[in-house]
Structure formats: structure tokens, C-alpha cells
């Protein structure tokens, strides 16, 4: 079971250090934290598994504001998120860009969590499967079933809204995704201690990508403990 905390644009180096120094992940769960770029070094120093929130596809070049895989590796960072819906929606990242980011990061030796998910409009118009197929196939085509690749199903309408996919809805989407690309799939979208157990109990849900509830040590620790218990139940 894997629990990843996406801190988005929260927590500078000082707060990152104090959070992680007092946070002890329970047995049976792999925990990843994804702090902002400027806090990556502080996070690495605490000995935790650390992913950046994005990564570029070139080793260097005139790409203002971007960070290369080799730079993350030099810092001791273990991997990167790619294709988060906030990147896709607010910064115009296309499936092709996401796929290139995934391919070069994996090629450089980083782990990758590649995010996919439909908007509310797409779900309501019955296009969920089509959207997921296009997003996952772009990643599959570029990266294949790489052993350091994990996917995250994050319905856009459930991110930061307090609305969560029902366990059955999430299970169905995870099964659909795995039929295209056979890699572990995390669920993301308003996961919190109150709903984590029933989501993580689904057979095709391999962990969670947690935003808001990962910012607070008690709620993040509670989710990690639930994942650890769920891991023991499911072997
Ligand atoms: C996310 O940012 O990946 C996320 C799932 O956020 P939240 O848990 O706040 O919905």
C-alpha cells in the first residue's frame, strides 16, 4: 500500500522539516511526500521518500521555471508527480507533455506517479472512459509498464472539493485503467481519515494520493495507519 501526500504550494523548508521530523510512517505502508521545489532538499534531509510535483523532459535548456530530472536526482529526490489535474487545467499541460515528462523521468531513474482523471462535465456527458483511455494510453505509449511507474486516478471534480468518488465508482475506474496499463493505481480526491478505509478496501485501489489531508500531521498519519491496517487485511 502506497500513500503519497501532495503538498501543492504549501510548506516552505522550515515547515517541511518540522512536519517530517515528527512524522513516523507506520509499518506496512510506503509513504511519499511531494513538497514544493524549494522544500525538496529539507525533505530529503529527513530521510523520507520524496517526490517533486513535476519534472521537465529535457536535461537542461531555456525552459524558465522548469526543473530537470538530473537536478532532482542530484538533490536526492526519488521521483516526481506528472500530469496532476492542476497542471493540466491551470497550466495547460497536454497529454503529450505529461507523457514526455513521465518517459524522461523514468529513463533518468526517477519514480513517477502519473495522474489521470475526468472533469465533472466529462463524467456527466458519459465520456469518463474515453478521457481515461486517451490519458492512460498516452502514458502507456511513452513509458510502457515501467516498474517505477504508478498511476493515480484523480477525478477532477473530487479534488479539493470534499466530494469523493464512491468506492464502487473508483474501483470501476481503476479496473478500466489497469486493463490499459497494468501498474498500481492510487486513488486521489478528498481522501481523509473518514473515507480512507472503504476506499482502500477496494481490490483495485493500491493506495492514495492525498492533497488537503496530507498537510496536517494528524490526519496524514491517520490515513497512513488505515492504509497499514488495510494492507495487513489484504495481505
Ligand atoms: C491532490 O491534490 O492530488 C488531491 C487529491 O487533493 P485533495 O486530497 O485535497 O482532494
JSON list of C-alpha atoms and ligand atoms in Angstrom, two decimals:
[
{"chain": "A", "resi": 1, "resn": "UNK", "atom": "CA", "xyz": [0.00, 0.00, 0.00]},
{"chain": "A", "resi": 2, "resn": "UNK", "atom": "CA", "xyz": [1.33, 3.41, -1.00]},
{"chain": "A", "resi": 3, "resn": "UNK", "atom": "CA", "xyz": [0.24, 6.76, 0.42]},
{"chain": "A", "resi": 4, "resn": "UNK", "atom": "CA", "xyz": [1.54, 9.92, -1.24]},
{"chain": "A", "resi": 5, "resn": "UNK", "atom": "CA", "xyz": [0.98, 13.40, 0.17]},
{"chain": "A", "resi": 6, "resn": "UNK", "atom": "CA", "xyz": [0.82, 16.23, -2.37]},
{"chain": "A", "resi": 7, "resn": "UNK", "atom": "CA", "xyz": [1.52, 19.45, -0.53]},
{"chain": "A", "resi": 8, "resn": "UNK", "atom": "CA", "xyz": [0.89, 21.65, -3.57]},
{"chain": "A", "resi": 9, "resn": "UNK", "atom": "CA", "xyz": [2.07, 25.25, -2.90]},
{"chain": "A", "resi": 10, "resn": "UNK", "atom": "CA", "xyz": [2.15, 24.81, 0.88]},
{"chain": "A", "resi": 11, "resn": "UNK", "atom": "CA", "xyz": [5.05, 24.39, 3.34]},
{"chain": "A", "resi": 12, "resn": "UNK", "atom": "CA", "xyz": [8.42, 26.09, 2.91]},
{"chain": "A", "resi": 13, "resn": "UNK", "atom": "CA", "xyz": [11.64, 24.36, 4.05]},
{"chain": "A", "resi": 14, "resn": "UNK", "atom": "CA", "xyz": [11.17, 25.13, 7.77]},
{"chain": "A", "resi": 15, "resn": "UNK", "atom": "CA", "xyz": [7.65, 23.76, 7.97]},
{"chain": "A", "resi": 16, "resn": "UNK", "atom": "CA", "xyz": [8.64, 20.78, 5.83]},
{"chain": "A", "resi": 17, "resn": "UNK", "atom": "CA", "xyz": [11.45, 19.90, 8.22]},
{"chain": "A", "resi": 18, "resn": "UNK", "atom": "CA", "xyz": [9.34, 20.18, 11.36]},
{"chain": "A", "resi": 19, "resn": "UNK", "atom": "CA", "xyz": [6.46, 18.16, 9.83]},
{"chain": "A", "resi": 20, "resn": "UNK", "atom": "CA", "xyz": [8.71, 15.32, 8.69]},
{"chain": "A", "resi": 21, "resn": "UNK", "atom": "CA", "xyz": [10.88, 15.20, 11.80]},
{"chain": "A", "resi": 22, "resn": "UNK", "atom": "CA", "xyz": [7.82, 14.46, 13.90]},
{"chain": "A", "resi": 23, "resn": "UNK", "atom": "CA", "xyz": [6.18, 12.12, 11.39]},
{"chain": "A", "resi": 24, "resn": "UNK", "atom": "CA", "xyz": [6.88, 8.39, 11.70]},
{"chain": "A", "resi": 25, "resn": "UNK", "atom": "CA", "xyz": [5.26, 6.28, 8.95]},
{"chain": "A", "resi": 26, "resn": "UNK", "atom": "CA", "xyz": [3.65, 3.08, 10.26]},
{"chain": "A", "resi": 27, "resn": "UNK", "atom": "CA", "xyz": [4.81, -0.39, 9.18]},
{"chain": "A", "resi": 28, "resn": "UNK", "atom": "CA", "xyz": [3.39, -1.90, 6.01]},
{"chain": "A", "resi": 29, "resn": "UNK", "atom": "CA", "xyz": [2.87, 1.35, 4.12]},
{"chain": "A", "resi": 30, "resn": "UNK", "atom": "CA", "xyz": [5.17, 3.19, 1.74]},
{"chain": "A", "resi": 31, "resn": "UNK", "atom": "CA", "xyz": [4.85, 6.93, 2.29]},
{"chain": "A", "resi": 32, "resn": "UNK", "atom": "CA", "xyz": [5.88, 9.56, -0.25]},
{"chain": "A", "resi": 33, "resn": "UNK", "atom": "CA", "xyz": [5.77, 13.31, 0.30]},
{"chain": "A", "resi": 34, "resn": "UNK", "atom": "CA", "xyz": [5.65, 15.83, -2.55]},
{"chain": "A", "resi": 35, "resn": "UNK", "atom": "CA", "xyz": [6.68, 19.26, -1.22]},
{"chain": "A", "resi": 36, "resn": "UNK", "atom": "CA", "xyz": [7.20, 22.39, -3.34]},
{"chain": "A", "resi": 37, "resn": "UNK", "atom": "CA", "xyz": [10.57, 22.53, -5.15]},
{"chain": "A", "resi": 38, "resn": "UNK", "atom": "CA", "xyz": [12.20, 24.87, -2.63]},
{"chain": "A", "resi": 39, "resn": "UNK", "atom": "CA", "xyz": [11.44, 22.41, 0.20]},
{"chain": "A", "resi": 40, "resn": "UNK", "atom": "CA", "xyz": [12.73, 19.27, -1.52]},
{"chain": "A", "resi": 41, "resn": "UNK", "atom": "CA", "xyz": [16.23, 19.46, -0.01]},
{"chain": "A", "resi": 42, "resn": "UNK", "atom": "CA", "xyz": [14.84, 19.86, 3.51]},
{"chain": "A", "resi": 43, "resn": "UNK", "atom": "CA", "xyz": [12.54, 16.88, 2.96]},
{"chain": "A", "resi": 44, "resn": "UNK", "atom": "CA", "xyz": [15.36, 14.69, 1.61]},
{"chain": "A", "resi": 45, "resn": "UNK", "atom": "CA", "xyz": [17.49, 15.51, 4.66]},
{"chain": "A", "resi": 46, "resn": "UNK", "atom": "CA", "xyz": [14.89, 13.89, 6.93]},
{"chain": "A", "resi": 47, "resn": "UNK", "atom": "CA", "xyz": [15.39, 10.54, 5.17]},
{"chain": "A", "resi": 48, "resn": "UNK", "atom": "CA", "xyz": [11.83, 10.28, 3.81]},
{"chain": "A", "resi": 49, "resn": "UNK", "atom": "CA", "xyz": [10.86, 9.25, 0.30]},
{"chain": "A", "resi": 50, "resn": "UNK", "atom": "CA", "xyz": [10.42, 12.49, -1.60]},
{"chain": "A", "resi": 51, "resn": "UNK", "atom": "CA", "xyz": [8.85, 13.25, -4.98]},
{"chain": "A", "resi": 52, "resn": "UNK", "atom": "CA", "xyz": [8.75, 16.61, -6.77]},
{"chain": "A", "resi": 53, "resn": "UNK", "atom": "CA", "xyz": [5.38, 17.87, -8.01]},
{"chain": "A", "resi": 54, "resn": "UNK", "atom": "CA", "xyz": [6.53, 17.97, -11.64]},
{"chain": "A", "resi": 55, "resn": "UNK", "atom": "CA", "xyz": [9.62, 17.46, -13.79]},
{"chain": "A", "resi": 56, "resn": "UNK", "atom": "CA", "xyz": [10.70, 18.57, -17.26]},
{"chain": "A", "resi": 57, "resn": "UNK", "atom": "CA", "xyz": [11.69, 16.29, -20.14]},
{"chain": "A", "resi": 58, "resn": "UNK", "atom": "CA", "xyz": [15.00, 17.90, -21.09]},
{"chain": "A", "resi": 59, "resn": "UNK", "atom": "CA", "xyz": [18.29, 17.61, -19.14]},
{"chain": "A", "resi": 60, "resn": "UNK", "atom": "CA", "xyz": [18.72, 21.42, -19.37]},
{"chain": "A", "resi": 61, "resn": "UNK", "atom": "CA", "xyz": [17.85, 24.33, -21.64]},
{"chain": "A", "resi": 62, "resn": "UNK", "atom": "CA", "xyz": [15.92, 27.56, -21.97]},
{"chain": "A", "resi": 63, "resn": "UNK", "atom": "CA", "xyz": [12.85, 26.46, -20.01]},
{"chain": "A", "resi": 64, "resn": "UNK", "atom": "CA", "xyz": [12.26, 29.17, -17.43]},
{"chain": "A", "resi": 65, "resn": "UNK", "atom": "CA", "xyz": [10.59, 27.84, -14.31]},
{"chain": "A", "resi": 66, "resn": "UNK", "atom": "CA", "xyz": [11.19, 24.17, -15.09]},
{"chain": "A", "resi": 67, "resn": "UNK", "atom": "CA", "xyz": [13.36, 21.57, -13.32]},
{"chain": "A", "resi": 68, "resn": "UNK", "atom": "CA", "xyz": [15.20, 18.66, -15.00]},
{"chain": "A", "resi": 69, "resn": "UNK", "atom": "CA", "xyz": [15.24, 15.02, -13.82]},
{"chain": "A", "resi": 70, "resn": "UNK", "atom": "CA", "xyz": [19.01, 15.10, -13.25]},
{"chain": "A", "resi": 71, "resn": "UNK", "atom": "CA", "xyz": [18.65, 18.12, -10.96]},
{"chain": "A", "resi": 72, "resn": "UNK", "atom": "CA", "xyz": [16.16, 16.23, -8.81]},
{"chain": "A", "resi": 73, "resn": "UNK", "atom": "CA", "xyz": [18.44, 13.19, -8.70]},
{"chain": "A", "resi": 74, "resn": "UNK", "atom": "CA", "xyz": [21.38, 15.37, -7.65]},
{"chain": "A", "resi": 75, "resn": "UNK", "atom": "CA", "xyz": [19.29, 16.60, -4.73]},
{"chain": "A", "resi": 76, "resn": "UNK", "atom": "CA", "xyz": [18.46, 13.03, -3.66]},
{"chain": "A", "resi": 77, "resn": "UNK", "atom": "CA", "xyz": [14.82, 13.25, -4.74]},
{"chain": "A", "resi": 78, "resn": "UNK", "atom": "CA", "xyz": [13.31, 9.86, -5.59]},
{"chain": "A", "resi": 79, "resn": "UNK", "atom": "CA", "xyz": [10.65, 10.72, -8.15]},
{"chain": "A", "resi": 80, "resn": "UNK", "atom": "CA", "xyz": [8.03, 13.13, -9.41]},
{"chain": "A", "resi": 81, "resn": "UNK", "atom": "CA", "xyz": [4.32, 13.55, -9.95]},
{"chain": "A", "resi": 82, "resn": "UNK", "atom": "CA", "xyz": [3.33, 14.27, -13.53]},
{"chain": "A", "resi": 83, "resn": "UNK", "atom": "CA", "xyz": [0.00, 15.26, -15.03]},
{"chain": "A", "resi": 84, "resn": "UNK", "atom": "CA", "xyz": [-1.67, 16.49, -11.87]},
{"chain": "A", "resi": 85, "resn": "UNK", "atom": "CA", "xyz": [-5.03, 17.97, -12.84]},
{"chain": "A", "resi": 86, "resn": "UNK", "atom": "CA", "xyz": [-3.95, 21.38, -11.55]},
{"chain": "A", "resi": 87, "resn": "UNK", "atom": "CA", "xyz": [-1.06, 21.27, -14.04]},
{"chain": "A", "resi": 88, "resn": "UNK", "atom": "CA", "xyz": [-3.37, 20.12, -16.82]},
{"chain": "A", "resi": 89, "resn": "UNK", "atom": "CA", "xyz": [-6.15, 22.60, -16.05]},
{"chain": "A", "resi": 90, "resn": "UNK", "atom": "CA", "xyz": [-4.40, 25.70, -14.73]},
{"chain": "A", "resi": 91, "resn": "UNK", "atom": "CA", "xyz": [-1.14, 25.48, -16.70]},
{"chain": "A", "resi": 92, "resn": "UNK", "atom": "CA", "xyz": [-2.37, 23.95, -19.93]},
{"chain": "A", "resi": 93, "resn": "UNK", "atom": "CA", "xyz": [-0.37, 20.72, -19.84]},
{"chain": "A", "resi": 94, "resn": "UNK", "atom": "CA", "xyz": [-1.35, 18.35, -22.63]},
{"chain": "A", "resi": 95, "resn": "UNK", "atom": "CA", "xyz": [-1.35, 14.56, -22.67]},
{"chain": "A", "resi": 96, "resn": "UNK", "atom": "CA", "xyz": [1.76, 14.73, -24.82]},
{"chain": "A", "resi": 97, "resn": "UNK", "atom": "CA", "xyz": [3.63, 16.92, -22.34]},
{"chain": "A", "resi": 98, "resn": "UNK", "atom": "CA", "xyz": [2.62, 14.65, -19.46]},
{"chain": "A", "resi": 99, "resn": "UNK", "atom": "CA", "xyz": [3.76, 11.57, -21.37]},
{"chain": "A", "resi": 100, "resn": "UNK", "atom": "CA", "xyz": [7.13, 13.15, -22.22]},
{"chain": "A", "resi": 101, "resn": "UNK", "atom": "CA", "xyz": [7.65, 14.16, -18.62]},
{"chain": "A", "resi": 102, "resn": "UNK", "atom": "CA", "xyz": [6.89, 10.59, -17.49]},
{"chain": "A", "resi": 103, "resn": "UNK", "atom": "CA", "xyz": [9.13, 8.97, -20.08]},
{"chain": "A", "resi": 104, "resn": "UNK", "atom": "CA", "xyz": [12.24, 11.05, -19.41]},
{"chain": "A", "resi": 105, "resn": "UNK", "atom": "CA", "xyz": [11.86, 10.96, -15.64]},
{"chain": "A", "resi": 106, "resn": "UNK", "atom": "CA", "xyz": [11.60, 7.16, -15.70]},
{"chain": "A", "resi": 107, "resn": "UNK", "atom": "CA", "xyz": [14.50, 6.96, -18.14]},
{"chain": "A", "resi": 108, "resn": "UNK", "atom": "CA", "xyz": [16.63, 9.03, -15.76]},
{"chain": "A", "resi": 109, "resn": "UNK", "atom": "CA", "xyz": [15.86, 6.64, -12.90]},
{"chain": "A", "resi": 110, "resn": "UNK", "atom": "CA", "xyz": [13.19, 8.62, -11.04]},
{"chain": "A", "resi": 111, "resn": "UNK", "atom": "CA", "xyz": [9.93, 7.08, -9.86]},
{"chain": "A", "resi": 112, "resn": "UNK", "atom": "CA", "xyz": [6.80, 8.60, -11.40]},
{"chain": "A", "resi": 113, "resn": "UNK", "atom": "CA", "xyz": [3.22, 9.00, -10.22]},
{"chain": "A", "resi": 114, "resn": "UNK", "atom": "CA", "xyz": [1.22, 9.90, -13.34]},
{"chain": "A", "resi": 115, "resn": "UNK", "atom": "CA", "xyz": [-2.20, 11.39, -12.66]},
{"chain": "A", "resi": 116, "resn": "UNK", "atom": "CA", "xyz": [-5.30, 10.92, -14.80]},
{"chain": "A", "resi": 117, "resn": "UNK", "atom": "CA", "xyz": [-8.94, 11.77, -14.27]},
{"chain": "A", "resi": 118, "resn": "UNK", "atom": "CA", "xyz": [-12.08, 13.20, -15.80]},
{"chain": "A", "resi": 119, "resn": "UNK", "atom": "CA", "xyz": [-13.79, 16.53, -15.14]},
{"chain": "A", "resi": 120, "resn": "UNK", "atom": "CA", "xyz": [-17.36, 16.73, -13.88]},
{"chain": "A", "resi": 121, "resn": "UNK", "atom": "CA", "xyz": [-18.54, 17.80, -17.33]},
{"chain": "A", "resi": 122, "resn": "UNK", "atom": "CA", "xyz": [-16.84, 14.80, -18.93]},
{"chain": "A", "resi": 123, "resn": "UNK", "atom": "CA", "xyz": [-18.36, 12.40, -16.38]},
{"chain": "A", "resi": 124, "resn": "UNK", "atom": "CA", "xyz": [-21.83, 13.89, -16.80]},
{"chain": "A", "resi": 125, "resn": "UNK", "atom": "CA", "xyz": [-21.64, 13.62, -20.56]},
{"chain": "A", "resi": 126, "resn": "UNK", "atom": "CA", "xyz": [-20.65, 9.95, -20.32]},
{"chain": "A", "resi": 127, "resn": "UNK", "atom": "CA", "xyz": [-17.07, 10.48, -21.51]},
{"chain": "A", "resi": 128, "resn": "UNK", "atom": "CA", "xyz": [-15.20, 9.21, -18.45]},
{"chain": "A", "resi": 129, "resn": "UNK", "atom": "CA", "xyz": [-13.90, 6.03, -20.12]},
{"chain": "A", "resi": 130, "resn": "UNK", "atom": "CA", "xyz": [-12.88, 7.84, -23.28]},
{"chain": "A", "resi": 131, "resn": "UNK", "atom": "CA", "xyz": [-10.98, 10.53, -21.38]},
{"chain": "A", "resi": 132, "resn": "UNK", "atom": "CA", "xyz": [-9.21, 7.98, -19.17]},
{"chain": "A", "resi": 133, "resn": "UNK", "atom": "CA", "xyz": [-8.37, 5.84, -22.20]},
{"chain": "A", "resi": 134, "resn": "UNK", "atom": "CA", "xyz": [-6.74, 8.78, -24.03]},
{"chain": "A", "resi": 135, "resn": "UNK", "atom": "CA", "xyz": [-4.82, 9.91, -20.94]},
{"chain": "A", "resi": 136, "resn": "UNK", "atom": "CA", "xyz": [-3.61, 6.44, -19.94]},
{"chain": "A", "resi": 137, "resn": "UNK", "atom": "CA", "xyz": [-2.73, 5.39, -23.49]},
{"chain": "A", "resi": 138, "resn": "UNK", "atom": "CA", "xyz": [-0.54, 8.48, -23.91]},
{"chain": "A", "resi": 139, "resn": "UNK", "atom": "CA", "xyz": [1.41, 7.48, -20.80]},
{"chain": "A", "resi": 140, "resn": "UNK", "atom": "CA", "xyz": [1.48, 3.79, -21.78]},
{"chain": "A", "resi": 141, "resn": "UNK", "atom": "CA", "xyz": [2.73, 4.63, -25.27]},
{"chain": "A", "resi": 142, "resn": "UNK", "atom": "CA", "xyz": [5.53, 6.82, -23.92]},
{"chain": "A", "resi": 143, "resn": "UNK", "atom": "CA", "xyz": [6.58, 4.86, -20.87]},
{"chain": "A", "resi": 144, "resn": "UNK", "atom": "CA", "xyz": [5.14, 1.32, -21.04]},
{"chain": "A", "resi": 145, "resn": "UNK", "atom": "CA", "xyz": [4.52, -0.69, -17.87]},
{"chain": "A", "resi": 146, "resn": "UNK", "atom": "CA", "xyz": [7.73, 0.61, -16.29]},
{"chain": "A", "resi": 147, "resn": "UNK", "atom": "CA", "xyz": [8.41, -0.83, -12.82]},
{"chain": "A", "resi": 148, "resn": "UNK", "atom": "CA", "xyz": [8.86, 2.65, -11.32]},
{"chain": "A", "resi": 149, "resn": "UNK", "atom": "CA", "xyz": [5.60, 3.95, -12.76]},
{"chain": "A", "resi": 150, "resn": "UNK", "atom": "CA", "xyz": [2.48, 4.29, -10.62]},
{"chain": "A", "resi": 151, "resn": "UNK", "atom": "CA", "xyz": [-0.77, 5.85, -11.83]},
{"chain": "A", "resi": 152, "resn": "UNK", "atom": "CA", "xyz": [-3.18, 7.95, -9.81]},
{"chain": "A", "resi": 153, "resn": "UNK", "atom": "CA", "xyz": [-6.88, 8.12, -10.66]},
{"chain": "A", "resi": 154, "resn": "UNK", "atom": "CA", "xyz": [-8.00, 11.55, -9.55]},
{"chain": "A", "resi": 155, "resn": "UNK", "atom": "CA", "xyz": [-11.45, 12.60, -10.73]},
{"chain": "A", "resi": 156, "resn": "UNK", "atom": "CA", "xyz": [-11.05, 16.36, -11.12]},
{"chain": "A", "resi": 157, "resn": "UNK", "atom": "CA", "xyz": [-14.45, 17.04, -9.53]},
{"chain": "A", "resi": 158, "resn": "UNK", "atom": "CA", "xyz": [-13.27, 15.31, -6.34]},
{"chain": "A", "resi": 159, "resn": "UNK", "atom": "CA", "xyz": [-10.00, 17.21, -5.85]},
{"chain": "A", "resi": 160, "resn": "UNK", "atom": "CA", "xyz": [-10.13, 19.71, -3.02]},
{"chain": "A", "resi": 161, "resn": "UNK", "atom": "CA", "xyz": [-13.92, 19.78, -3.15]},
{"chain": "A", "resi": 162, "resn": "UNK", "atom": "CA", "xyz": [-14.79, 17.45, -0.28]},
{"chain": "A", "resi": 163, "resn": "UNK", "atom": "CA", "xyz": [-16.61, 15.30, -2.83]},
{"chain": "A", "resi": 164, "resn": "UNK", "atom": "CA", "xyz": [-15.24, 11.78, -3.16]},
{"chain": "A", "resi": 165, "resn": "UNK", "atom": "CA", "xyz": [-15.90, 9.12, -5.78]},
{"chain": "A", "resi": 166, "resn": "UNK", "atom": "CA", "xyz": [-17.85, 6.26, -4.21]},
{"chain": "A", "resi": 167, "resn": "UNK", "atom": "CA", "xyz": [-15.69, 3.18, -3.62]},
{"chain": "A", "resi": 168, "resn": "UNK", "atom": "CA", "xyz": [-17.60, 1.42, -6.42]},
{"chain": "A", "resi": 169, "resn": "UNK", "atom": "CA", "xyz": [-17.02, 4.29, -8.87]},
{"chain": "A", "resi": 170, "resn": "UNK", "atom": "CA", "xyz": [-13.31, 4.40, -8.02]},
{"chain": "A", "resi": 171, "resn": "UNK", "atom": "CA", "xyz": [-13.00, 0.61, -8.27]},
{"chain": "A", "resi": 172, "resn": "UNK", "atom": "CA", "xyz": [-14.58, 0.63, -11.71]},
{"chain": "A", "resi": 173, "resn": "UNK", "atom": "CA", "xyz": [-12.24, 3.37, -12.98]},
{"chain": "A", "resi": 174, "resn": "UNK", "atom": "CA", "xyz": [-9.19, 1.63, -11.50]},
{"chain": "A", "resi": 175, "resn": "UNK", "atom": "CA", "xyz": [-10.12, -1.64, -13.22]},
{"chain": "A", "resi": 176, "resn": "UNK", "atom": "CA", "xyz": [-10.56, 0.22, -16.51]},
{"chain": "A", "resi": 177, "resn": "UNK", "atom": "CA", "xyz": [-7.15, 1.90, -16.15]},
{"chain": "A", "resi": 178, "resn": "UNK", "atom": "CA", "xyz": [-5.37, -1.34, -15.23]},
{"chain": "A", "resi": 179, "resn": "UNK", "atom": "CA", "xyz": [-6.79, -3.07, -18.29]},
{"chain": "A", "resi": 180, "resn": "UNK", "atom": "CA", "xyz": [-4.93, -0.47, -20.40]},
{"chain": "A", "resi": 181, "resn": "UNK", "atom": "CA", "xyz": [-1.75, -0.24, -18.33]},
{"chain": "A", "resi": 182, "resn": "UNK", "atom": "CA", "xyz": [-1.05, -2.87, -15.72]},
{"chain": "A", "resi": 183, "resn": "UNK", "atom": "CA", "xyz": [0.55, -0.80, -12.96]},
{"chain": "A", "resi": 184, "resn": "UNK", "atom": "CA", "xyz": [-0.54, 0.07, -9.38]},
{"chain": "A", "resi": 185, "resn": "UNK", "atom": "CA", "xyz": [-3.21, 2.79, -9.26]},
{"chain": "A", "resi": 186, "resn": "UNK", "atom": "CA", "xyz": [-3.67, 5.22, -6.37]},
{"chain": "A", "resi": 187, "resn": "UNK", "atom": "CA", "xyz": [-6.99, 6.95, -5.75]},
{"chain": "A", "resi": 188, "resn": "UNK", "atom": "CA", "xyz": [-6.99, 10.70, -5.17]},
{"chain": "A", "resi": 189, "resn": "UNK", "atom": "CA", "xyz": [-9.77, 13.16, -4.48]},
{"chain": "A", "resi": 190, "resn": "UNK", "atom": "CA", "xyz": [-10.68, 14.38, -1.00]},
{"chain": "A", "resi": 191, "resn": "UNK", "atom": "CA", "xyz": [-9.28, 11.30, 0.75]},
{"chain": "A", "resi": 192, "resn": "UNK", "atom": "CA", "xyz": [-9.44, 11.81, 4.51]},
{"chain": "A", "resi": 193, "resn": "UNK", "atom": "CA", "xyz": [-9.38, 9.61, 7.62]},
{"chain": "A", "resi": 194, "resn": "UNK", "atom": "CA", "xyz": [-13.20, 9.27, 7.48]},
{"chain": "A", "resi": 195, "resn": "UNK", "atom": "CA", "xyz": [-13.33, 7.74, 3.98]},
{"chain": "A", "resi": 196, "resn": "UNK", "atom": "CA", "xyz": [-9.90, 6.13, 3.57]},
{"chain": "A", "resi": 197, "resn": "UNK", "atom": "CA", "xyz": [-10.80, 2.68, 4.90]},
{"chain": "A", "resi": 198, "resn": "UNK", "atom": "CA", "xyz": [-13.64, 1.97, 2.49]},
{"chain": "A", "resi": 199, "resn": "UNK", "atom": "CA", "xyz": [-11.70, 3.30, -0.50]},
{"chain": "A", "resi": 200, "resn": "UNK", "atom": "CA", "xyz": [-8.52, 1.38, 0.35]},
{"chain": "A", "resi": 201, "resn": "UNK", "atom": "CA", "xyz": [-10.54, -1.81, 0.88]},
{"chain": "A", "resi": 202, "resn": "UNK", "atom": "CA", "xyz": [-11.31, -1.95, -2.86]},
{"chain": "A", "resi": 203, "resn": "UNK", "atom": "CA", "xyz": [-9.24, -4.65, -4.58]},
{"chain": "A", "resi": 204, "resn": "UNK", "atom": "CA", "xyz": [-8.02, -2.42, -7.44]},
{"chain": "A", "resi": 205, "resn": "UNK", "atom": "CA", "xyz": [-7.09, 0.54, -5.23]},
{"chain": "A", "resi": 206, "resn": "UNK", "atom": "CA", "xyz": [-3.40, 0.27, -4.36]},
{"chain": "A", "resi": 207, "resn": "UNK", "atom": "CA", "xyz": [-3.09, 3.37, -2.21]},
{"chain": "A", "resi": 208, "resn": "UNK", "atom": "CA", "xyz": [-3.98, 7.04, -2.15]},
{"chain": "A", "resi": 209, "resn": "UNK", "atom": "CA", "xyz": [-2.72, 10.39, -3.36]},
{"chain": "A", "resi": 210, "resn": "UNK", "atom": "CA", "xyz": [-3.75, 12.82, -0.67]},
{"chain": "A", "resi": 211, "resn": "UNK", "atom": "CA", "xyz": [-3.84, 16.62, -1.01]},
{"chain": "A", "resi": 212, "resn": "UNK", "atom": "CA", "xyz": [-5.54, 18.66, 1.71]},
{"chain": "A", "resi": 213, "resn": "UNK", "atom": "CA", "xyz": [-5.47, 15.95, 4.38]},
{"chain": "A", "resi": 214, "resn": "UNK", "atom": "CA", "xyz": [-1.72, 15.44, 3.95]},
{"chain": "A", "resi": 215, "resn": "UNK", "atom": "CA", "xyz": [-0.97, 18.98, 5.16]},
{"chain": "A", "resi": 216, "resn": "UNK", "atom": "CA", "xyz": [-1.89, 18.25, 8.73]},
{"chain": "A", "resi": 217, "resn": "UNK", "atom": "CA", "xyz": [0.31, 15.67, 10.54]},
{"chain": "A", "resi": 218, "resn": "UNK", "atom": "CA", "xyz": [-2.53, 14.02, 12.49]},
{"chain": "A", "resi": 219, "resn": "UNK", "atom": "CA", "xyz": [-4.82, 13.44, 9.52]},
{"chain": "A", "resi": 220, "resn": "UNK", "atom": "CA", "xyz": [-1.95, 12.27, 7.27]},
{"chain": "A", "resi": 221, "resn": "UNK", "atom": "CA", "xyz": [-0.73, 9.87, 9.98]},
{"chain": "A", "resi": 222, "resn": "UNK", "atom": "CA", "xyz": [-4.29, 8.58, 10.45]},
{"chain": "A", "resi": 223, "resn": "UNK", "atom": "CA", "xyz": [-4.62, 7.83, 6.71]},
{"chain": "A", "resi": 224, "resn": "UNK", "atom": "CA", "xyz": [-1.24, 6.05, 6.76]},
{"chain": "A", "resi": 225, "resn": "UNK", "atom": "CA", "xyz": [-2.35, 3.91, 9.73]},
{"chain": "A", "resi": 226, "resn": "UNK", "atom": "CA", "xyz": [-5.59, 2.99, 7.91]},
{"chain": "A", "resi": 227, "resn": "UNK", "atom": "CA", "xyz": [-3.53, 2.01, 4.85]},
{"chain": "A", "resi": 228, "resn": "UNK", "atom": "CA", "xyz": [-1.26, -0.11, 7.00]},
{"chain": "A", "resi": 229, "resn": "UNK", "atom": "CA", "xyz": [-4.25, -1.94, 8.54]},
{"chain": "A", "resi": 230, "resn": "UNK", "atom": "CA", "xyz": [-5.81, -2.40, 5.11]},
{"chain": "A", "resi": 231, "resn": "UNK", "atom": "CA", "xyz": [-2.52, -3.84, 3.82]},
{"chain": "A", "resi": 232, "resn": "UNK", "atom": "CA", "xyz": [-2.50, -6.41, 6.66]},
{"chain": "A", "resi": 233, "resn": "UNK", "atom": "CA", "xyz": [-6.11, -7.43, 5.89]},
{"chain": "A", "resi": 234, "resn": "UNK", "atom": "CA", "xyz": [-5.44, -7.87, 2.18]},
{"chain": "A", "resi": 235, "resn": "UNK", "atom": "CA", "xyz": [-2.03, -9.48, 2.58]},
{"chain": "B", "resi": 1, "resn": "LIG", "atom": "C1", "xyz": [-4.47, 16.11, -4.96]},
{"chain": "B", "resi": 1, "resn": "LIG", "atom": "O1", "xyz": [-4.06, 17.25, -4.94]},
{"chain": "B", "resi": 1, "resn": "LIG", "atom": "O2", "xyz": [-3.84, 15.25, -5.62]},
{"chain": "B", "resi": 1, "resn": "LIG", "atom": "C2", "xyz": [-5.66, 15.76, -4.18]},
{"chain": "B", "resi": 1, "resn": "LIG", "atom": "C3", "xyz": [-6.17, 14.57, -4.31]},
{"chain": "B", "resi": 1, "resn": "LIG", "atom": "O3", "xyz": [-6.16, 16.75, -3.36]},
{"chain": "B", "resi": 1, "resn": "LIG", "atom": "P1", "xyz": [-7.31, 16.57, -2.24]},
{"chain": "B", "resi": 1, "resn": "LIG", "atom": "O4", "xyz": [-6.97, 15.33, -1.43]},
{"chain": "B", "resi": 1, "resn": "LIG", "atom": "O5", "xyz": [-7.24, 17.81, -1.43]},
{"chain": "B", "resi": 1, "resn": "LIG", "atom": "O6", "xyz": [-8.62, 16.41, -2.96]}
]
